[in-house]
PDB file of C-alpha atoms and ligand atoms in Angstrom:
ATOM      1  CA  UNK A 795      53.531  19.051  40.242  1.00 88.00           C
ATOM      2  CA  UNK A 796      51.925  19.125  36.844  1.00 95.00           C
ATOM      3  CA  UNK A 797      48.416  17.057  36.789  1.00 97.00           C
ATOM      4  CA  UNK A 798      47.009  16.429  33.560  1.00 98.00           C
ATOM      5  CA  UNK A 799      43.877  15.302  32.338  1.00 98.00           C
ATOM      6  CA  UNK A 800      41.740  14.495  29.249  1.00 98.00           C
ATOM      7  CA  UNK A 801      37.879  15.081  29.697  1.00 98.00           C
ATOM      8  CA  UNK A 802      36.958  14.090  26.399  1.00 98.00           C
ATOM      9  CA  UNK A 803      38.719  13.115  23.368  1.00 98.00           C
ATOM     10  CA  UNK A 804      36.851  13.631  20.355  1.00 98.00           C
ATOM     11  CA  UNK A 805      36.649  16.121  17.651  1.00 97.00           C
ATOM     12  CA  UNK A 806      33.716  18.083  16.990  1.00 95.00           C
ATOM     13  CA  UNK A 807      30.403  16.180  17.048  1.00 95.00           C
ATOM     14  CA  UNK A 808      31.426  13.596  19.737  1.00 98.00           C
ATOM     15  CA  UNK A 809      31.238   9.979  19.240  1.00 98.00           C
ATOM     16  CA  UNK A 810      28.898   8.762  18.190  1.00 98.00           C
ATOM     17  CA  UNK A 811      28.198  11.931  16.183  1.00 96.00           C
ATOM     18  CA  UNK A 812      24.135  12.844  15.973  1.00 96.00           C
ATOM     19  CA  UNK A 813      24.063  12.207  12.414  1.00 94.00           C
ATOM     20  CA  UNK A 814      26.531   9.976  11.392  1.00 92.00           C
ATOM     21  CA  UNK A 815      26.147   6.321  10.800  1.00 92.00           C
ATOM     22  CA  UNK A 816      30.029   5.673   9.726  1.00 90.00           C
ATOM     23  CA  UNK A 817      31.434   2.312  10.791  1.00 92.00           C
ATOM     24  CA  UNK A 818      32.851   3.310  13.654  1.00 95.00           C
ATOM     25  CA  UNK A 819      29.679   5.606  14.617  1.00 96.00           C
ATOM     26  CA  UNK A 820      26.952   2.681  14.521  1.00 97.00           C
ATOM     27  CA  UNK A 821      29.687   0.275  16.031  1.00 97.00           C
ATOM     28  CA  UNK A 822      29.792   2.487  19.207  1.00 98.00           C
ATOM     29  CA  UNK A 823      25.849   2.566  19.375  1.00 98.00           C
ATOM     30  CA  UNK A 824      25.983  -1.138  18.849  1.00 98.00           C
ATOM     31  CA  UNK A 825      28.719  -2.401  21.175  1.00 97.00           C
ATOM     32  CA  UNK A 826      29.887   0.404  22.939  1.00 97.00           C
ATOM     33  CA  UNK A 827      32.254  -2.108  25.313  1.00 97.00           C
ATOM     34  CA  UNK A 828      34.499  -2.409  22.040  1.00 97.00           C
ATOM     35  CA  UNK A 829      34.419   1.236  20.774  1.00 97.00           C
ATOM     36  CA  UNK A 830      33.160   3.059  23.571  1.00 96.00           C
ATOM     37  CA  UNK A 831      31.630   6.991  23.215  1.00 98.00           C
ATOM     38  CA  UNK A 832      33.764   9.623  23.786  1.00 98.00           C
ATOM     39  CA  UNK A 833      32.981  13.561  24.715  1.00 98.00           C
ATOM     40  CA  UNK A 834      34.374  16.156  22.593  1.00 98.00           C
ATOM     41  CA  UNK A 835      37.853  17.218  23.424  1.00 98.00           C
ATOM     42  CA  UNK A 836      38.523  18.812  26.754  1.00 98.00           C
ATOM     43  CA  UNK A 837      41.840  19.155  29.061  1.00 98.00           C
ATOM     44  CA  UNK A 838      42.267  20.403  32.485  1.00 98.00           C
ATOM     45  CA  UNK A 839      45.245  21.022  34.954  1.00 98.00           C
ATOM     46  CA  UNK A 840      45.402  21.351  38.241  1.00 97.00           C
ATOM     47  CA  UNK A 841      47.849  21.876  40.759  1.00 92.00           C
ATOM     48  CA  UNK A 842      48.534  19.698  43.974  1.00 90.00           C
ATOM     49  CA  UNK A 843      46.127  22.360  46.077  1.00 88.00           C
ATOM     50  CA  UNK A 844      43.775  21.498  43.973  1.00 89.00           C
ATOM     51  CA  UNK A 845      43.478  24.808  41.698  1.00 94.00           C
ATOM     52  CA  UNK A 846      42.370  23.868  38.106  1.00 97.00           C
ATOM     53  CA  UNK A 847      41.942  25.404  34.944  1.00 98.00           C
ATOM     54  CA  UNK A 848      40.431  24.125  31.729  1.00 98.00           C
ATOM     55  CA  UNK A 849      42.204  24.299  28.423  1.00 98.00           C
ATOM     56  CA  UNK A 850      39.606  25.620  26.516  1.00 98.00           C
ATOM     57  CA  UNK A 851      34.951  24.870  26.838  1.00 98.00           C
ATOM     58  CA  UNK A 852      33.384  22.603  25.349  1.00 98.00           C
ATOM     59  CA  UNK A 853      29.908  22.170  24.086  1.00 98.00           C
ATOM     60  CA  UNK A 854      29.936  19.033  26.652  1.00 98.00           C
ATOM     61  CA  UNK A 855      31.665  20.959  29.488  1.00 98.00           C
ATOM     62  CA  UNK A 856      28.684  20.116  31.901  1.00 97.00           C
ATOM     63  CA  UNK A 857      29.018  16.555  31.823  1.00 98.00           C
ATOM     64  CA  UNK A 858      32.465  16.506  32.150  1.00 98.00           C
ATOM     65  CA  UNK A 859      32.252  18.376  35.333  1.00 98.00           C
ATOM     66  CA  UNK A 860      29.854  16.340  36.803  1.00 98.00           C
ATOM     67  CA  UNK A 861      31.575  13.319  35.759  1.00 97.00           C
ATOM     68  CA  UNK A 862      34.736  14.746  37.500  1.00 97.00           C
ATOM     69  CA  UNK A 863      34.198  15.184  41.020  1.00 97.00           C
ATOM     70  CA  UNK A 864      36.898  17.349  42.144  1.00 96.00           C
ATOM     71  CA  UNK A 865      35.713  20.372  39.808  1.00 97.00           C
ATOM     72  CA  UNK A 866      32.397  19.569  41.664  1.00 97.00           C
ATOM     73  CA  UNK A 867      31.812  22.785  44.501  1.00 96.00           C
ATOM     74  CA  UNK A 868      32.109  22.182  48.112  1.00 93.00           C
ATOM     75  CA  UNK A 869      29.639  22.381  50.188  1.00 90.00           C
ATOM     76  CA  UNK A 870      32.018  24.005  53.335  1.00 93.00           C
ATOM     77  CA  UNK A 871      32.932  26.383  51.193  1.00 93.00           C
ATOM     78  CA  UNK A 872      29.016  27.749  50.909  1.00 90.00           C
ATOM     79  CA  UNK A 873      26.588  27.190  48.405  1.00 89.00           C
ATOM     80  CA  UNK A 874      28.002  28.524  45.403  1.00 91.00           C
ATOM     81  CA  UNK A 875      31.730  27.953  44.512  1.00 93.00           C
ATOM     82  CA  UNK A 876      33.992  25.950  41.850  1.00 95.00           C
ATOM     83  CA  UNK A 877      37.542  25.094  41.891  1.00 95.00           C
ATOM     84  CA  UNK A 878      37.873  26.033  38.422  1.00 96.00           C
ATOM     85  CA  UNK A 879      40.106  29.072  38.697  1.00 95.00           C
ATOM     86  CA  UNK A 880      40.002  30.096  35.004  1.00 97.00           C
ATOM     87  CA  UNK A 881      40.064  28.940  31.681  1.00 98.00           C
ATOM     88  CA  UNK A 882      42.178  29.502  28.552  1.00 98.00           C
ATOM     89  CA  UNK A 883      41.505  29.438  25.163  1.00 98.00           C
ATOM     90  CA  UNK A 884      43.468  28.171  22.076  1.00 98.00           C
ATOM     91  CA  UNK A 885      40.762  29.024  19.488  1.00 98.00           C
ATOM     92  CA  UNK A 886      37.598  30.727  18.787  1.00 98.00           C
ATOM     93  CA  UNK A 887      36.059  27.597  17.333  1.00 97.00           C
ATOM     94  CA  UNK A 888      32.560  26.781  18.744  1.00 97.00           C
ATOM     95  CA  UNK A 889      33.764  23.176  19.929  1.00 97.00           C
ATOM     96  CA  UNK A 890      36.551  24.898  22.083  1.00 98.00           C
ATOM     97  CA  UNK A 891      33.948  27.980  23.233  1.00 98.00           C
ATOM     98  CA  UNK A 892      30.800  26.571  23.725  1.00 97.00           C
ATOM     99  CA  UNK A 893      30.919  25.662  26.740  1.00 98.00           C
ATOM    100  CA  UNK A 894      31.902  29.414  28.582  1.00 97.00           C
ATOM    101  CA  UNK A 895      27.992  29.808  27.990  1.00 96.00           C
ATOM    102  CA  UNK A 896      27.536  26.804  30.259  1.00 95.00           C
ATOM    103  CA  UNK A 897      29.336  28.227  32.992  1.00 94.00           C
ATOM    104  CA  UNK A 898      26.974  31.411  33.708  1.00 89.00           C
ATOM    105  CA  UNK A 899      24.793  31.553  36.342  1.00 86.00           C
ATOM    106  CA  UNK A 900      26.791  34.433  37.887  1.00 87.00           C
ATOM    107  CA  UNK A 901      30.048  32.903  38.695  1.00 90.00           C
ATOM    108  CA  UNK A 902      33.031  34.999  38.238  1.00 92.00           C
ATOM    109  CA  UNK A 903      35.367  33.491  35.507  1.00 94.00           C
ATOM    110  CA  UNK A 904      38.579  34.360  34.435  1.00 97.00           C
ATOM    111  CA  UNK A 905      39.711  33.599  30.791  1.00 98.00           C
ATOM    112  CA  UNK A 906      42.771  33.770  28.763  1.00 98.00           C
ATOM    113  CA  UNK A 907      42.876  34.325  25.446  1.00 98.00           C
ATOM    114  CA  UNK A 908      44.611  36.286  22.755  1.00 98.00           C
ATOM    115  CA  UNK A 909      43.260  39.696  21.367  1.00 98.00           C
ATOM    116  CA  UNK A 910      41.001  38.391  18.180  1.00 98.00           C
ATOM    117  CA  UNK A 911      39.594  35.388  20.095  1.00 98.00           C
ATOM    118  CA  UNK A 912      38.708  37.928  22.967  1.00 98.00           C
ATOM    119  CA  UNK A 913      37.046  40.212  20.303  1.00 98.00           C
ATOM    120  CA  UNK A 914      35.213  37.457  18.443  1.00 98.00           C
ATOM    121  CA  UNK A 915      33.793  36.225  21.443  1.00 97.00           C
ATOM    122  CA  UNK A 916      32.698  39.975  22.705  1.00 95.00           C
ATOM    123  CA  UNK A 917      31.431  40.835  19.322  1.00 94.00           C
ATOM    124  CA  UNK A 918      29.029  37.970  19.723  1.00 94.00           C
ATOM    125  CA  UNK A 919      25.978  38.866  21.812  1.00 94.00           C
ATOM    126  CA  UNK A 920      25.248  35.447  23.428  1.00 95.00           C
ATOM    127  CA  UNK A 921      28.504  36.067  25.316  1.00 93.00           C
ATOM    128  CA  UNK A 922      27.163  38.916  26.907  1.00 92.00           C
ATOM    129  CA  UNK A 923      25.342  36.522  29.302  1.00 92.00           C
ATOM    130  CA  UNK A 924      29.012  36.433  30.984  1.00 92.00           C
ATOM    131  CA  UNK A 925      29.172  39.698  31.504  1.00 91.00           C
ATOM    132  CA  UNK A 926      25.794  40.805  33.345  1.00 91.00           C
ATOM    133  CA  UNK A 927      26.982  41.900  36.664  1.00 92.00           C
ATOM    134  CA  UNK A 928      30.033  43.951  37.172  1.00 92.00           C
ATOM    135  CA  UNK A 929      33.949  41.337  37.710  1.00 91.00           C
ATOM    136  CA  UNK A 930      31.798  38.601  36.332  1.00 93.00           C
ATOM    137  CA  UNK A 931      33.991  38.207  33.544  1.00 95.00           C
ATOM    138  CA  UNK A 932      37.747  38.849  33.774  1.00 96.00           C
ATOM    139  CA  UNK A 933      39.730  38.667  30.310  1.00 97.00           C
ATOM    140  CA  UNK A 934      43.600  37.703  30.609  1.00 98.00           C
ATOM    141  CA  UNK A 935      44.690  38.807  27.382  1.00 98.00           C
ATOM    142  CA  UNK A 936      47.739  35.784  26.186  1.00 98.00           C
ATOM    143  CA  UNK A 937      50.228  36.126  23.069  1.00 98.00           C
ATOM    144  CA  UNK A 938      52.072  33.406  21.452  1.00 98.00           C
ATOM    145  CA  UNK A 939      55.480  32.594  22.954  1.00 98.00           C
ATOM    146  CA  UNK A 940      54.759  34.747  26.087  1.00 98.00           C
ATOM    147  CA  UNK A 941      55.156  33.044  29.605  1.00 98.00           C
ATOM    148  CA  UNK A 942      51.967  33.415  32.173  1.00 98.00           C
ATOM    149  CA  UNK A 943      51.164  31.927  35.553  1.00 97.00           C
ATOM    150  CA  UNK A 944      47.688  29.665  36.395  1.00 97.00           C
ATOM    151  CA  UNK A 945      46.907  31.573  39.297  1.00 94.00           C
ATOM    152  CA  UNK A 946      48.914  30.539  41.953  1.00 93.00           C
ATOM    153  CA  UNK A 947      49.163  27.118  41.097  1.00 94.00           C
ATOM    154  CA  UNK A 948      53.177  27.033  39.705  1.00 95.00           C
ATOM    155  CA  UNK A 949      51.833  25.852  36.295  1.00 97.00           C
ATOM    156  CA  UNK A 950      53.242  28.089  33.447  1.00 98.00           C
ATOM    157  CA  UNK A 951      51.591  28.523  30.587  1.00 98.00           C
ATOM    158  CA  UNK A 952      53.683  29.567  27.437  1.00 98.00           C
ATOM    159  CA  UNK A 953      51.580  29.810  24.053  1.00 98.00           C
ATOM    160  CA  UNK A 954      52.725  28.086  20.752  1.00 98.00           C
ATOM    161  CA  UNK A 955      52.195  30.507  18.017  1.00 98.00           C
ATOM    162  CA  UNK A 956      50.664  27.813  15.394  1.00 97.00           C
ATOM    163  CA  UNK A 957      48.969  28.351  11.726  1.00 96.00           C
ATOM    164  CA  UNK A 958      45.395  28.549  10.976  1.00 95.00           C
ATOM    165  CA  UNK A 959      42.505  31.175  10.612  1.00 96.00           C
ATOM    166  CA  UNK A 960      39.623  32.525  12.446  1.00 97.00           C
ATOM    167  CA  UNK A 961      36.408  30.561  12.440  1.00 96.00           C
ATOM    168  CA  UNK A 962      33.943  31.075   9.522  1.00 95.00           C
ATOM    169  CA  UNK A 963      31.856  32.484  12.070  1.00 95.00           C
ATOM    170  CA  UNK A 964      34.519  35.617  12.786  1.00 96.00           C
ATOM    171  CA  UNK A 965      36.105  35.022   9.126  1.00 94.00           C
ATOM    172  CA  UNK A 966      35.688  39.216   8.878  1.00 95.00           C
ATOM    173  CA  UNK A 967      38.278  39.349  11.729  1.00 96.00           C
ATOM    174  CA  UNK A 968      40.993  37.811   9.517  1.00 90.00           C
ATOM    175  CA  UNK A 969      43.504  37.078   8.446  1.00 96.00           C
ATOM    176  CA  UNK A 970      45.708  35.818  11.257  1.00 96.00           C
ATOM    177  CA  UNK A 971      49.363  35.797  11.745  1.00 96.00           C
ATOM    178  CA  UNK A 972      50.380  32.471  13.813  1.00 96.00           C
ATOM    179  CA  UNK A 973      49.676  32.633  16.995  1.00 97.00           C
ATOM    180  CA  UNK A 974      46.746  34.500  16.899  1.00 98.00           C
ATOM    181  CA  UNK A 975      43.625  32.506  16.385  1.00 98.00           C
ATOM    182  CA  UNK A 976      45.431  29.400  16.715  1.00 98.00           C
ATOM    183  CA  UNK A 977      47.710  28.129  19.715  1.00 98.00           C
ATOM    184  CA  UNK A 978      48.782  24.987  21.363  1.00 98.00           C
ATOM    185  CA  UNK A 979      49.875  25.137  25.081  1.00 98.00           C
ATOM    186  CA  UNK A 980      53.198  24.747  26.504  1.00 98.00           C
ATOM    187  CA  UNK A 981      52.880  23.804  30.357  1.00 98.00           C
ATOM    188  CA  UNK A 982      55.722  23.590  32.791  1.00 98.00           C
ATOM    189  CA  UNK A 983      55.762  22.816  36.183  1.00 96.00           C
ATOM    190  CA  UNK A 984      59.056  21.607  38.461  1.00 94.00           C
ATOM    191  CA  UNK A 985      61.310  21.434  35.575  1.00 95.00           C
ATOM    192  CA  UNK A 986      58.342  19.015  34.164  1.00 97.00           C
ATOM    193  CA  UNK A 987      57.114  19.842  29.963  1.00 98.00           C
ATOM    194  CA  UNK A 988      54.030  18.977  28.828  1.00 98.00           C
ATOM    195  CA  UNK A 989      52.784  20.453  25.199  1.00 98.00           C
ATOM    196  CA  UNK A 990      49.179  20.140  24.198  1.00 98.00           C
ATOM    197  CA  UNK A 991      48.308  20.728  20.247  1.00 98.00           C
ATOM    198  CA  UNK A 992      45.050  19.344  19.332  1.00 97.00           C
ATOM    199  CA  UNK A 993      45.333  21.357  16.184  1.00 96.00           C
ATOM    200  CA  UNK A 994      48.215  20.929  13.949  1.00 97.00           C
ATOM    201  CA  UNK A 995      48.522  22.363  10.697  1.00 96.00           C
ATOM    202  CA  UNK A 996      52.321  21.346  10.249  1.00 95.00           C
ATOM    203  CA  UNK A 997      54.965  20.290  11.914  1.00 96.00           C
ATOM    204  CA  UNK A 998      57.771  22.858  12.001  1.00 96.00           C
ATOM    205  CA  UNK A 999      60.873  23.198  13.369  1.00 96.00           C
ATOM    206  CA  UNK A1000      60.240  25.425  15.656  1.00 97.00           C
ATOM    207  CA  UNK A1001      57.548  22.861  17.023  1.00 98.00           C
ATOM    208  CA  UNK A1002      59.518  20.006  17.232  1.00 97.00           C
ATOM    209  CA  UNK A1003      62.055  21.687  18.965  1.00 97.00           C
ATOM    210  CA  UNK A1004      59.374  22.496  21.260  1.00 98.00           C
ATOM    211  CA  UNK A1005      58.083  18.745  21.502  1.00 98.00           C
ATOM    212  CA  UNK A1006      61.603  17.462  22.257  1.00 98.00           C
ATOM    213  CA  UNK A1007      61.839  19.526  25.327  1.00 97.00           C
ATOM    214  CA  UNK A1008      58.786  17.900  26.688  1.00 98.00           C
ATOM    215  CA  UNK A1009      57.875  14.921  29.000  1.00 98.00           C
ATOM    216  CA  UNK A1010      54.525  14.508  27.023  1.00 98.00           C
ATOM    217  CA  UNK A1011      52.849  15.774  23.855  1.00 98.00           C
ATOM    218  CA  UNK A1012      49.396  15.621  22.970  1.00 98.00           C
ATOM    219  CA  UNK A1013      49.263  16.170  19.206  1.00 98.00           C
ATOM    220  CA  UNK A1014      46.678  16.308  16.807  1.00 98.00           C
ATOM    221  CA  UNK A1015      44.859  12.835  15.532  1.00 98.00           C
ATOM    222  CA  UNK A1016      41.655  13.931  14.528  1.00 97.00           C
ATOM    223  CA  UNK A1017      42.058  12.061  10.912  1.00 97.00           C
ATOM    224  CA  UNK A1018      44.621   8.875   9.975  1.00 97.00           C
ATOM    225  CA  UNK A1019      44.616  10.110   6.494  1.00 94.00           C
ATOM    226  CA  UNK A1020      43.951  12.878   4.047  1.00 90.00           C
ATOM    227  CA  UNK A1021      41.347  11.890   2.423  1.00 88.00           C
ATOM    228  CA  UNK A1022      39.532  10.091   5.357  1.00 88.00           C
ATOM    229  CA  UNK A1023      36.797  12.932   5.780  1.00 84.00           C
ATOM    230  CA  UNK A1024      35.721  12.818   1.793  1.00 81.00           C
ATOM    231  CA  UNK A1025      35.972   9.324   1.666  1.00 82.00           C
ATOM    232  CA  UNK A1026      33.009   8.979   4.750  1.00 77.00           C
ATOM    233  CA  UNK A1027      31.019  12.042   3.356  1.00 76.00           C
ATOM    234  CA  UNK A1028      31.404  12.871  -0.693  1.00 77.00           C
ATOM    235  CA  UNK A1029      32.330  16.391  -0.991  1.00 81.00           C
ATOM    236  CA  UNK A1030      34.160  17.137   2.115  1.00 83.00           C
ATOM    237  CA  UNK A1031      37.578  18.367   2.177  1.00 86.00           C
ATOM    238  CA  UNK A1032      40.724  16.575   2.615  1.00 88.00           C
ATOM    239  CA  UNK A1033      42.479  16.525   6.612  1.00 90.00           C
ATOM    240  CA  UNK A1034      45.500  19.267   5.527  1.00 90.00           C
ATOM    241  CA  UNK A1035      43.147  21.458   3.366  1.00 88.00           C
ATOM    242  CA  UNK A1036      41.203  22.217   7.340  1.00 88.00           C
ATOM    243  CA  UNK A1037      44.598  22.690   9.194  1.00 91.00           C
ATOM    244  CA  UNK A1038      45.077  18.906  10.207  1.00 93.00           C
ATOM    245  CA  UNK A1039      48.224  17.135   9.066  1.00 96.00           C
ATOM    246  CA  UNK A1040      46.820  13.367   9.058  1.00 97.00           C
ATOM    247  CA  UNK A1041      48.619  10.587  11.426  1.00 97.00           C
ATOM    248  CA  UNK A1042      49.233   8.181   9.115  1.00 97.00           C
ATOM    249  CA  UNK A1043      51.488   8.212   5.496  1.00 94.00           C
ATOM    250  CA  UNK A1044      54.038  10.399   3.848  1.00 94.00           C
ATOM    251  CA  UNK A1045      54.881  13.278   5.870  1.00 94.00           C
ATOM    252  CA  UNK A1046      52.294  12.489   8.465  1.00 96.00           C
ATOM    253  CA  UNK A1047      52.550  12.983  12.311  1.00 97.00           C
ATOM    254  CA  UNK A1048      54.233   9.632  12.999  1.00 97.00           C
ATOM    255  CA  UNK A1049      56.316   9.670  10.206  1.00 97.00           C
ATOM    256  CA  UNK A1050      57.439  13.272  10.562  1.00 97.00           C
ATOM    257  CA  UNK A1051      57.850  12.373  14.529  1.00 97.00           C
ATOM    258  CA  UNK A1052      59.319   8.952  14.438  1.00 96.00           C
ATOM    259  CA  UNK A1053      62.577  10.315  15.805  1.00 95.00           C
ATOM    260  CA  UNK A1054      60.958  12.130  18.717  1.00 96.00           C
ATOM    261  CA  UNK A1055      62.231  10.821  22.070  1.00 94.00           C
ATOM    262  CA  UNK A1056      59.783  12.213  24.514  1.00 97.00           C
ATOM    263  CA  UNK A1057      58.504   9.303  27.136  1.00 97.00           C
ATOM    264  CA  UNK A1058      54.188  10.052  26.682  1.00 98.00           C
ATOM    265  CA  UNK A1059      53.074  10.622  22.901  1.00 98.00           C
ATOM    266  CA  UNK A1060      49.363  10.809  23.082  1.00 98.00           C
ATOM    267  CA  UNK A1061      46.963  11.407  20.031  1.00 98.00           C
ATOM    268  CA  UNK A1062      43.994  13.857  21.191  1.00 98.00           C
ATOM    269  CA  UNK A1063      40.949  15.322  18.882  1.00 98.00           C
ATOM    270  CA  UNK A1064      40.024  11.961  17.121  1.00 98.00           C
ATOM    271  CA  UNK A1065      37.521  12.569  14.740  1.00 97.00           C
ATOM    272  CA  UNK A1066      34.276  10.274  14.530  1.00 95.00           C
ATOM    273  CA  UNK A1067      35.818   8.923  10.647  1.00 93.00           C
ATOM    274  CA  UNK A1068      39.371   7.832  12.374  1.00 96.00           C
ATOM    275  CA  UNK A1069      39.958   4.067  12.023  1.00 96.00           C
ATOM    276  CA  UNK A1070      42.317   4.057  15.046  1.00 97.00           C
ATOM    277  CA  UNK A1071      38.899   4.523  17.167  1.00 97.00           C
ATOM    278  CA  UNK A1072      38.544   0.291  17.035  1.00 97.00           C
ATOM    279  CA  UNK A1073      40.749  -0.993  18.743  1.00 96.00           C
ATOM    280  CA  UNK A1074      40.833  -4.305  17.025  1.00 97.00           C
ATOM    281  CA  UNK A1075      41.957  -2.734  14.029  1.00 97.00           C
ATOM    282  CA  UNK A1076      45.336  -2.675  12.477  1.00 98.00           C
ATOM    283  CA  UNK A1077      45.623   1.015  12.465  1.00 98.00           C
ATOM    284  CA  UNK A1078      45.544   0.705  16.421  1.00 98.00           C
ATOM    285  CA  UNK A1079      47.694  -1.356  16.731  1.00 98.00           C
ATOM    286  CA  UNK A1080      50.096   0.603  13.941  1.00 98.00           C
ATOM    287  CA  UNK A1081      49.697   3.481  16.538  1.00 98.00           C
ATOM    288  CA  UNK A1082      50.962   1.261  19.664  1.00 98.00           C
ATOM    289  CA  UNK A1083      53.628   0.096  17.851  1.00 97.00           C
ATOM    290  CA  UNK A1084      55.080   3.110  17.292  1.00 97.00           C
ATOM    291  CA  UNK A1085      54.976   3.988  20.407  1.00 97.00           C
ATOM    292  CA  UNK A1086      51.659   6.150  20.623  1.00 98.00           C
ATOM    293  CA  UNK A1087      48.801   6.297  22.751  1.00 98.00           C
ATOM    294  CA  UNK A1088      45.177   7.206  22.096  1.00 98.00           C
ATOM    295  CA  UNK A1089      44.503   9.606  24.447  1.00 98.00           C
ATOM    296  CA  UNK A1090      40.748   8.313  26.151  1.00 98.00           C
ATOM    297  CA  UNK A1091      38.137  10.114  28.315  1.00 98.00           C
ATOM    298  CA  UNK A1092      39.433  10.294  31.628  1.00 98.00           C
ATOM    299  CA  UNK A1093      43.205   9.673  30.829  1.00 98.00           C
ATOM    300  CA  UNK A1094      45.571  11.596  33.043  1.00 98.00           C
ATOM    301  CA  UNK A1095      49.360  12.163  33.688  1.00 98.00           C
ATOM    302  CA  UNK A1096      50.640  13.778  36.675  1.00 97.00           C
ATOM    303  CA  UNK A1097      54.647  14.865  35.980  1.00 94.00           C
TER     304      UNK A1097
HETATM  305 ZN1   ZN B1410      30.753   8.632  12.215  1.00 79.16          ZN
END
């Protein structure tokens, strides 16, 4: 079986983000029962013995464990263990990274990754803290549209080879083919599809084809419209310029997607600016009616 779940939901900067006061920021510090907070965007899958690996770290990766008991250790099992069998990256960006340097204190890890993310994250000397005892770190190196197995959990893994360049942090690494600093995740389990993309630059047709094999996609909401970002902050760039096509208006997701027959369609990475946050809004409900879901802290999906 393929068990699915969202550990937080938002984009980078959480919501409420530190230094935002947006509508939909100060609403959540005012009344979070309408618009409540949400950790930045974290997945995990596990299988039915209970092996699970996280799709990617994030900077609130401790929380989320300890708000998830079952990645807590077990005491039978001694003092130090976690059933977090290994972790795989879709990006080098800090909000997807992050949190590896949260999961130190000596515990072997493995991750997954393609070549540049590897190197970006081994060129940068904070990471060495995963590597200070010898098989403390174990590197799985991934390439788009090549099968892999979790473990031995029957979950495979195929990367989507998807658009987009290395983080300004590691822009000297660049530039990227698809597939190599960006991916989205193609899991399978039983017969059972499941396609995460948090990041979508486009849709093409080699993605849909790959979304209308699937029992559920989690695409890319982090902004209902282009200009949603400069409209909030003056100066900011507009949602396709940073590699996310916008939910909402001509050759949007929904639009471009309307035809999609796939039973779950969840919107994931929902940026502190997006009006679909409020539930009592019409944008919401625009969502629901087209038969959407806003993917929340703590949803989860077992095919
Ligand atoms: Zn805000």
């Amino acid at each position: 079986m393929l068990n699915f779940r969202l550990l937080g939901t938002a984009a980078g900067g959480g919501i409420p983000q530190w230094n935002c006061a947006c509508q939909i920021c100060a609403l959540c510090r005012q009344d979070p029962q309408i618009l409540a907070p949400r950790f930045q965007l974290q997945a995990a899958v596990w299988s039915d013995h209970g092996e699970w690996f996280l799709l990617n770290a994030c900077p609130d990766l401790r929380f989320q464990i300890e708000a998830n008991p079952e990645l807590h250790p077990e005491g039978r099992l001694g003092n130090r263990n976690t059933p977090i069998q290994g972790i795989i990256l879709t990006t080098a960006d800090l909000d997807q990274t992050l949190g590896l340097l949260l999961l130190r204190e000596f515990q072997p890890l493995t991750v997954y990754a393609t070549a540049i993310v590897r190197r970006a994250l081994e060129s940068n000397s904070f990471f060495r803290m995963l590597e200070r005892v010898p098989h403390q770190l174990t590197w799985v190196e991934i390439q788009a549209g090549v099968p892999f197995n979790l473990g031995h959990s029957g979950i495979v893994c195929t990367p989507i080879p998807l658009a987009g360049e290395m983080p300004f942090y590691a822009r000297e690494l660049g530039p990227c083919e698809p597939g190599q600093a960006s991916l989205g995740l193609l899991l399978e389990s039983d017969g059972q599809r499941l396609a995460y993309t948090p990041s979508v630059p486009e849709i093409t047709e080699d993605l849909r084809a790959v979304y209308r094999a699937c029992d559920a996609i989690l695409v890319d909401g982090t902004f209902w419209s282009d200009a949603e970002l400069s409209n909030t902050h003056c100066g900011t760039p507009l949602a396709r310029s940073i590699g996310h096509i916008p939910m909402s208006g001509q050759g949007s997701t929904m639009a471009l997607l309307s035809d999609l027959d796939v039973p779950h369609k969840i919107f994931v990475h929902l940026n502190n600016t997006n009006p679909v946050l409020d539930p009592r809004g019409e944008e919401y409900r625009a969502v629901i009616d087209a038969g959407w879901q806003i993917g929340h802290d703590g949803w989860q999906l077992a095919l």
